[in-house]
């Protein structure tokens, strides 16, 4: 069974962290409607969806991906680079504890889950404004005994590594080469985003399809032409908060957690 942990939309999302985007008003009701449709898409993609309530004091709490990295039977609880986001982590650890072994990133390290891209047994980790070298080093020592290796990848011009590159099939990556050097991902096929859609590199590969933002039809067409199945979801309100489709869920499989 595949699981997805999600967290509700904070009524304070208009006070979210912003790094590369200009602040625009977020329609919270519309964000909640989009979130419900996203949850339906996860369910229809075969996930059992678990919902943590939103916290009014935590504007970015819907972006749950940043709080943990599921690696096999283990959840690595992060220490987000934005101090305002660190209080998001404890409740996520409590929600995962029954399913996954919990280990922690500790100071002075910072690590955002949005900076971690798993391809096979390799975790590519963005050296971004949110993840520091101590975060990369701690992650490496936590996952090495579990059979995973870590490769640090420079990222510029965007928030997270997964703003610039995501997996859309086994060893197939969707890449924005302006923000990350595609040659860092040796052994992977690369599909470039359509040049008219610079922010289109974030897709959520799940089961036999990719959940993909409705805002990027040209890149969606590139994925379809490559033979991949795309399910479009409208995440326009989350994009205003510098989020996209991977950030709103934390996904793990029972099969990888079995035997812990
Ligand atoms: N607003 C999402 C973030 O900056 O972490």
GROMACS .gro file of C-alpha atoms and ligand atoms in nm:
model
  265
    1UNK     CA    1   0.000   0.000   0.000
    2UNK     CA    2   0.121   0.349  -0.085
    3UNK     CA    3   0.056   0.621   0.172
    4UNK     CA    4   0.037   0.999   0.140
    5UNK     CA    5   0.049   1.226   0.444
    6UNK     CA    6  -0.089   1.573   0.377
    7UNK     CA    7  -0.161   1.875   0.593
    8UNK     CA    8  -0.441   2.128   0.566
    9UNK     CA    9  -0.413   2.483   0.437
   10UNK     CA   10  -0.331   2.740   0.705
   11UNK     CA   11  -0.566   3.038   0.714
   12UNK     CA   12  -0.243   3.242   0.746
   13UNK     CA   13  -0.094   3.119   0.416
   14UNK     CA   14  -0.078   3.481   0.298
   15UNK     CA   15   0.211   3.522   0.545
   16UNK     CA   16   0.408   3.236   0.388
   17UNK     CA   17   0.781   3.248   0.324
   18UNK     CA   18   0.872   3.381  -0.022
   19UNK     CA   19   1.218   3.377  -0.176
   20UNK     CA   20   1.191   3.410  -0.554
   21UNK     CA   21   0.824   3.508  -0.599
   22UNK     CA   22   0.658   3.846  -0.556
   23UNK     CA   23   0.381   3.839  -0.299
   24UNK     CA   24   0.031   3.815  -0.447
   25UNK     CA   25  -0.294   3.769  -0.254
   26UNK     CA   26  -0.377   3.401  -0.196
   27UNK     CA   27  -0.745   3.311  -0.196
   28UNK     CA   28  -0.759   3.071   0.100
   29UNK     CA   29  -1.098   2.928   0.009
   30UNK     CA   30  -0.977   2.857  -0.342
   31UNK     CA   31  -0.659   2.702  -0.201
   32UNK     CA   32  -0.872   2.471   0.013
   33UNK     CA   33  -1.078   2.369  -0.291
   34UNK     CA   34  -0.759   2.300  -0.488
   35UNK     CA   35  -0.621   2.104  -0.194
   36UNK     CA   36  -0.930   1.880  -0.183
   37UNK     CA   37  -0.895   1.811  -0.556
   38UNK     CA   38  -0.526   1.729  -0.502
   39UNK     CA   39  -0.621   1.481  -0.228
   40UNK     CA   40  -0.873   1.319  -0.462
   41UNK     CA   41  -0.603   1.288  -0.728
   42UNK     CA   42  -0.373   1.119  -0.474
   43UNK     CA   43  -0.650   0.876  -0.375
   44UNK     CA   44  -0.731   0.799  -0.736
   45UNK     CA   45  -0.361   0.734  -0.795
   46UNK     CA   46  -0.374   0.455  -0.537
   47UNK     CA   47  -0.263   0.634  -0.220
   48UNK     CA   48  -0.417   0.594   0.120
   49UNK     CA   49  -0.433   0.958   0.225
   50UNK     CA   50  -0.378   1.066   0.588
   51UNK     CA   51  -0.462   1.425   0.677
   52UNK     CA   52  -0.296   1.631   0.949
   53UNK     CA   53  -0.487   1.943   1.047
   54UNK     CA   54  -0.352   2.283   0.950
   55UNK     CA   55  -0.208   2.507   1.218
   56UNK     CA   56  -0.314   2.872   1.193
   57UNK     CA   57   0.024   2.992   1.325
   58UNK     CA   58   0.218   2.797   1.058
   59UNK     CA   59   0.155   2.968   0.721
   60UNK     CA   60   0.353   2.713   0.516
   61UNK     CA   61   0.234   2.395   0.688
   62UNK     CA   62   0.054   2.264   0.378
   63UNK     CA   63   0.400   2.210   0.222
   64UNK     CA   64   0.458   1.898   0.428
   65UNK     CA   65   0.722   1.752   0.196
   66UNK     CA   66   0.981   1.985   0.347
   67UNK     CA   67   0.949   1.836   0.695
   68UNK     CA   68   1.061   1.478   0.628
   69UNK     CA   69   1.229   1.251   0.376
   70UNK     CA   70   1.100   0.894   0.356
   71UNK     CA   71   1.390   0.660   0.280
   72UNK     CA   72   1.281   0.297   0.277
   73UNK     CA   73   1.155   0.216   0.627
   74UNK     CA   74   1.293   0.540   0.774
   75UNK     CA   75   1.166   0.896   0.796
   76UNK     CA   76   1.446   1.150   0.822
   77UNK     CA   77   1.288   1.445   1.002
   78UNK     CA   78   1.435   1.764   0.863
   79UNK     CA   79   1.539   2.093   1.014
   80UNK     CA   80   1.396   2.340   0.760
   81UNK     CA   81   1.616   2.625   0.644
   82UNK     CA   82   1.347   2.885   0.719
   83UNK     CA   83   1.321   2.921   1.098
   84UNK     CA   84   0.947   2.995   1.069
   85UNK     CA   85   0.898   2.643   0.935
   86UNK     CA   86   1.080   2.445   1.205
   87UNK     CA   87   0.772   2.416   1.432
   88UNK     CA   88   0.601   2.221   1.152
   89UNK     CA   89   0.818   1.914   1.205
   90UNK     CA   90   0.719   1.761   1.540
   91UNK     CA   91   0.356   1.687   1.452
   92UNK     CA   92   0.467   1.522   1.129
   93UNK     CA   93   0.709   1.299   1.323
   94UNK     CA   94   0.424   1.202   1.557
   95UNK     CA   95   0.207   1.112   1.258
   96UNK     CA   96   0.479   0.896   1.099
   97UNK     CA   97   0.607   0.721   1.410
   98UNK     CA   98   0.376   0.420   1.385
   99UNK     CA   99   0.476   0.351   1.025
  100UNK     CA  100   0.840   0.449   0.991
  101UNK     CA  101   1.153   0.461   1.204
  102UNK     CA  102   1.218   0.825   1.294
  103UNK     CA  103   1.565   0.983   1.278
  104UNK     CA  104   1.652   1.352   1.300
  105UNK     CA  105   1.857   1.620   1.130
  106UNK     CA  106   2.002   1.834   1.412
  107UNK     CA  107   2.165   2.181   1.441
  108UNK     CA  108   2.362   2.336   1.285
  109UNK     CA  109   2.234   2.141   0.985
  110UNK     CA  110   1.942   2.260   0.775
  111UNK     CA  111   1.762   2.047   0.521
  112UNK     CA  112   1.432   2.094   0.336
  113UNK     CA  113   1.262   1.784   0.195
  114UNK     CA  114   1.200   1.980  -0.126
  115UNK     CA  115   1.575   1.960  -0.182
  116UNK     CA  116   1.586   1.579  -0.184
  117UNK     CA  117   1.524   1.388  -0.507
  118UNK     CA  118   1.537   1.010  -0.480
  119UNK     CA  119   1.634   0.813  -0.791
  120UNK     CA  120   1.682   0.444  -0.718
  121UNK     CA  121   1.924   0.427  -0.427
  122UNK     CA  122   2.064   0.775  -0.484
  123UNK     CA  123   1.943   1.085  -0.303
  124UNK     CA  124   2.031   1.398  -0.500
  125UNK     CA  125   2.032   1.687  -0.253
  126UNK     CA  126   2.009   2.050  -0.358
  127UNK     CA  127   2.270   2.282  -0.213
  128UNK     CA  128   2.009   2.558  -0.202
  129UNK     CA  129   1.933   2.856   0.016
  130UNK     CA  130   1.749   2.618   0.250
  131UNK     CA  131   1.985   2.319   0.276
  132UNK     CA  132   2.339   2.365   0.403
  133UNK     CA  133   2.647   2.145   0.376
  134UNK     CA  134   2.595   2.010   0.730
  135UNK     CA  135   2.244   1.904   0.622
  136UNK     CA  136   2.386   1.715   0.327
  137UNK     CA  137   2.652   1.553   0.548
  138UNK     CA  138   2.405   1.448   0.819
  139UNK     CA  139   2.165   1.304   0.564
  140UNK     CA  140   2.454   1.110   0.410
  141UNK     CA  141   2.548   0.951   0.742
  142UNK     CA  142   2.187   0.869   0.827
  143UNK     CA  143   2.107   0.697   0.497
  144UNK     CA  144   2.441   0.527   0.418
  145UNK     CA  145   2.376   0.237   0.662
  146UNK     CA  146   2.034   0.199   0.497
  147UNK     CA  147   2.190   0.145   0.155
  148UNK     CA  148   2.146   0.491   0.000
  149UNK     CA  149   2.409   0.732  -0.126
  150UNK     CA  150   2.387   1.111  -0.134
  151UNK     CA  151   2.501   1.339  -0.415
  152UNK     CA  152   2.504   1.715  -0.354
  153UNK     CA  153   2.383   1.924  -0.649
  154UNK     CA  154   2.419   2.304  -0.679
  155UNK     CA  155   2.088   2.488  -0.738
  156UNK     CA  156   2.051   2.854  -0.834
  157UNK     CA  157   1.756   3.077  -0.921
  158UNK     CA  158   1.483   2.872  -0.753
  159UNK     CA  159   1.374   2.765  -0.406
  160UNK     CA  160   1.447   2.393  -0.397
  161UNK     CA  161   1.613   2.123  -0.604
  162UNK     CA  162   1.267   1.988  -0.685
  163UNK     CA  163   1.167   2.329  -0.824
  164UNK     CA  164   1.432   2.252  -1.089
  165UNK     CA  165   1.408   1.876  -1.139
  166UNK     CA  166   1.170   1.593  -1.051
  167UNK     CA  167   1.141   1.227  -1.145
  168UNK     CA  168   0.854   1.155  -1.387
  169UNK     CA  169   0.929   0.785  -1.441
  170UNK     CA  170   1.199   0.537  -1.344
  171UNK     CA  171   1.530   0.721  -1.413
  172UNK     CA  172   1.346   0.979  -1.626
  173UNK     CA  173   1.373   1.339  -1.506
  174UNK     CA  174   1.188   1.658  -1.594
  175UNK     CA  175   1.449   1.934  -1.577
  176UNK     CA  176   1.479   2.313  -1.587
  177UNK     CA  177   1.840   2.342  -1.700
  178UNK     CA  178   1.856   2.714  -1.613
  179UNK     CA  179   1.844   2.627  -1.243
  180UNK     CA  180   2.032   2.298  -1.225
  181UNK     CA  181   2.294   2.128  -1.440
  182UNK     CA  182   2.128   1.821  -1.592
  183UNK     CA  183   2.468   1.653  -1.628
  184UNK     CA  184   2.464   1.604  -1.249
  185UNK     CA  185   2.211   1.323  -1.299
  186UNK     CA  186   2.419   1.065  -1.483
  187UNK     CA  187   2.234   0.752  -1.591
  188UNK     CA  188   1.900   0.936  -1.620
  189UNK     CA  189   1.706   1.033  -1.929
  190UNK     CA  190   1.614   1.404  -1.926
  191UNK     CA  191   1.310   1.587  -2.055
  192UNK     CA  192   1.345   1.966  -2.056
  193UNK     CA  193   1.058   2.193  -1.958
  194UNK     CA  194   0.904   2.392  -2.241
  195UNK     CA  195   1.091   2.727  -2.264
  196UNK     CA  196   0.758   2.913  -2.231
  197UNK     CA  197   0.708   2.753  -1.887
  198UNK     CA  198   1.020   2.811  -1.675
  199UNK     CA  199   0.856   2.692  -1.353
  200UNK     CA  200   0.729   2.363  -1.493
  201UNK     CA  201   0.986   2.114  -1.360
  202UNK     CA  202   0.783   2.002  -1.059
  203UNK     CA  203   0.567   1.697  -1.127
  204UNK     CA  204   0.461   1.426  -0.882
  205UNK     CA  205   0.520   1.078  -1.027
  206UNK     CA  206   0.291   0.841  -0.849
  207UNK     CA  207   0.178   0.498  -0.963
  208UNK     CA  208   0.136   0.504  -1.339
  209UNK     CA  209   0.089   0.877  -1.378
  210UNK     CA  210   0.224   1.222  -1.306
  211UNK     CA  211   0.022   1.480  -1.114
  212UNK     CA  212   0.107   1.800  -1.293
  213UNK     CA  213   0.014   2.169  -1.256
  214UNK     CA  214  -0.257   2.292  -1.493
  215UNK     CA  215  -0.051   2.609  -1.549
  216UNK     CA  216   0.199   2.425  -1.773
  217UNK     CA  217   0.019   2.271  -2.072
  218UNK     CA  218   0.316   2.281  -2.311
  219UNK     CA  219   0.539   2.085  -2.077
  220UNK     CA  220   0.250   1.847  -2.002
  221UNK     CA  221   0.232   1.782  -2.377
  222UNK     CA  222   0.605   1.702  -2.382
  223UNK     CA  223   0.547   1.442  -2.110
  224UNK     CA  224   0.255   1.290  -2.303
  225UNK     CA  225   0.461   1.278  -2.623
  226UNK     CA  226   0.723   1.080  -2.428
  227UNK     CA  227   0.445   0.826  -2.354
  228UNK     CA  228   0.382   0.930  -1.993
  229UNK     CA  229   0.036   0.968  -1.839
  230UNK     CA  230  -0.043   1.309  -1.697
  231UNK     CA  231  -0.319   1.407  -1.457
  232UNK     CA  232  -0.358   1.781  -1.440
  233UNK     CA  233  -0.433   1.952  -1.108
  234UNK     CA  234  -0.487   2.323  -1.048
  235UNK     CA  235  -0.241   2.442  -0.784
  236UNK     CA  236  -0.240   2.812  -0.873
  237UNK     CA  237  -0.289   2.933  -0.513
  238UNK     CA  238   0.001   2.716  -0.392
  239UNK     CA  239   0.224   2.848  -0.671
  240UNK     CA  240   0.173   3.199  -0.524
  241UNK     CA  241   0.326   3.060  -0.203
  242UNK     CA  242   0.618   2.915  -0.404
  243UNK     CA  243   0.482   2.563  -0.380
  244UNK     CA  244   0.379   2.305  -0.639
  245UNK     CA  245   0.268   1.944  -0.654
  246UNK     CA  246   0.543   1.751  -0.476
  247UNK     CA  247   0.548   1.987  -0.174
  248UNK     CA  248   0.192   1.914  -0.065
  249UNK     CA  249   0.242   1.547   0.026
  250UNK     CA  250   0.482   1.306   0.186
  251UNK     CA  251   0.467   0.968   0.015
  252UNK     CA  252   0.590   0.627   0.130
  253UNK     CA  253   0.521   0.262   0.054
  254UNK     CA  254   0.443  -0.015   0.301
  255UNK     CA  255   0.659  -0.244   0.093
  256UNK     CA  256   0.971  -0.032   0.154
  257UNK     CA  257   0.877  -0.001   0.523
  258UNK     CA  258   0.824  -0.377   0.565
  259UNK     CA  259   1.076  -0.565   0.772
  260UNK     CA  260   1.196  -0.272   0.980
  261LIG     N1  261   0.652   2.918   0.090
  261LIG     C1  262   0.723   2.797   0.091
  261LIG     C2  263   0.857   2.814   0.145
  261LIG     O1  264   0.917   2.919   0.122
  261LIG     O2  265   0.909   2.729   0.213
   0.00000   0.00000   0.00000
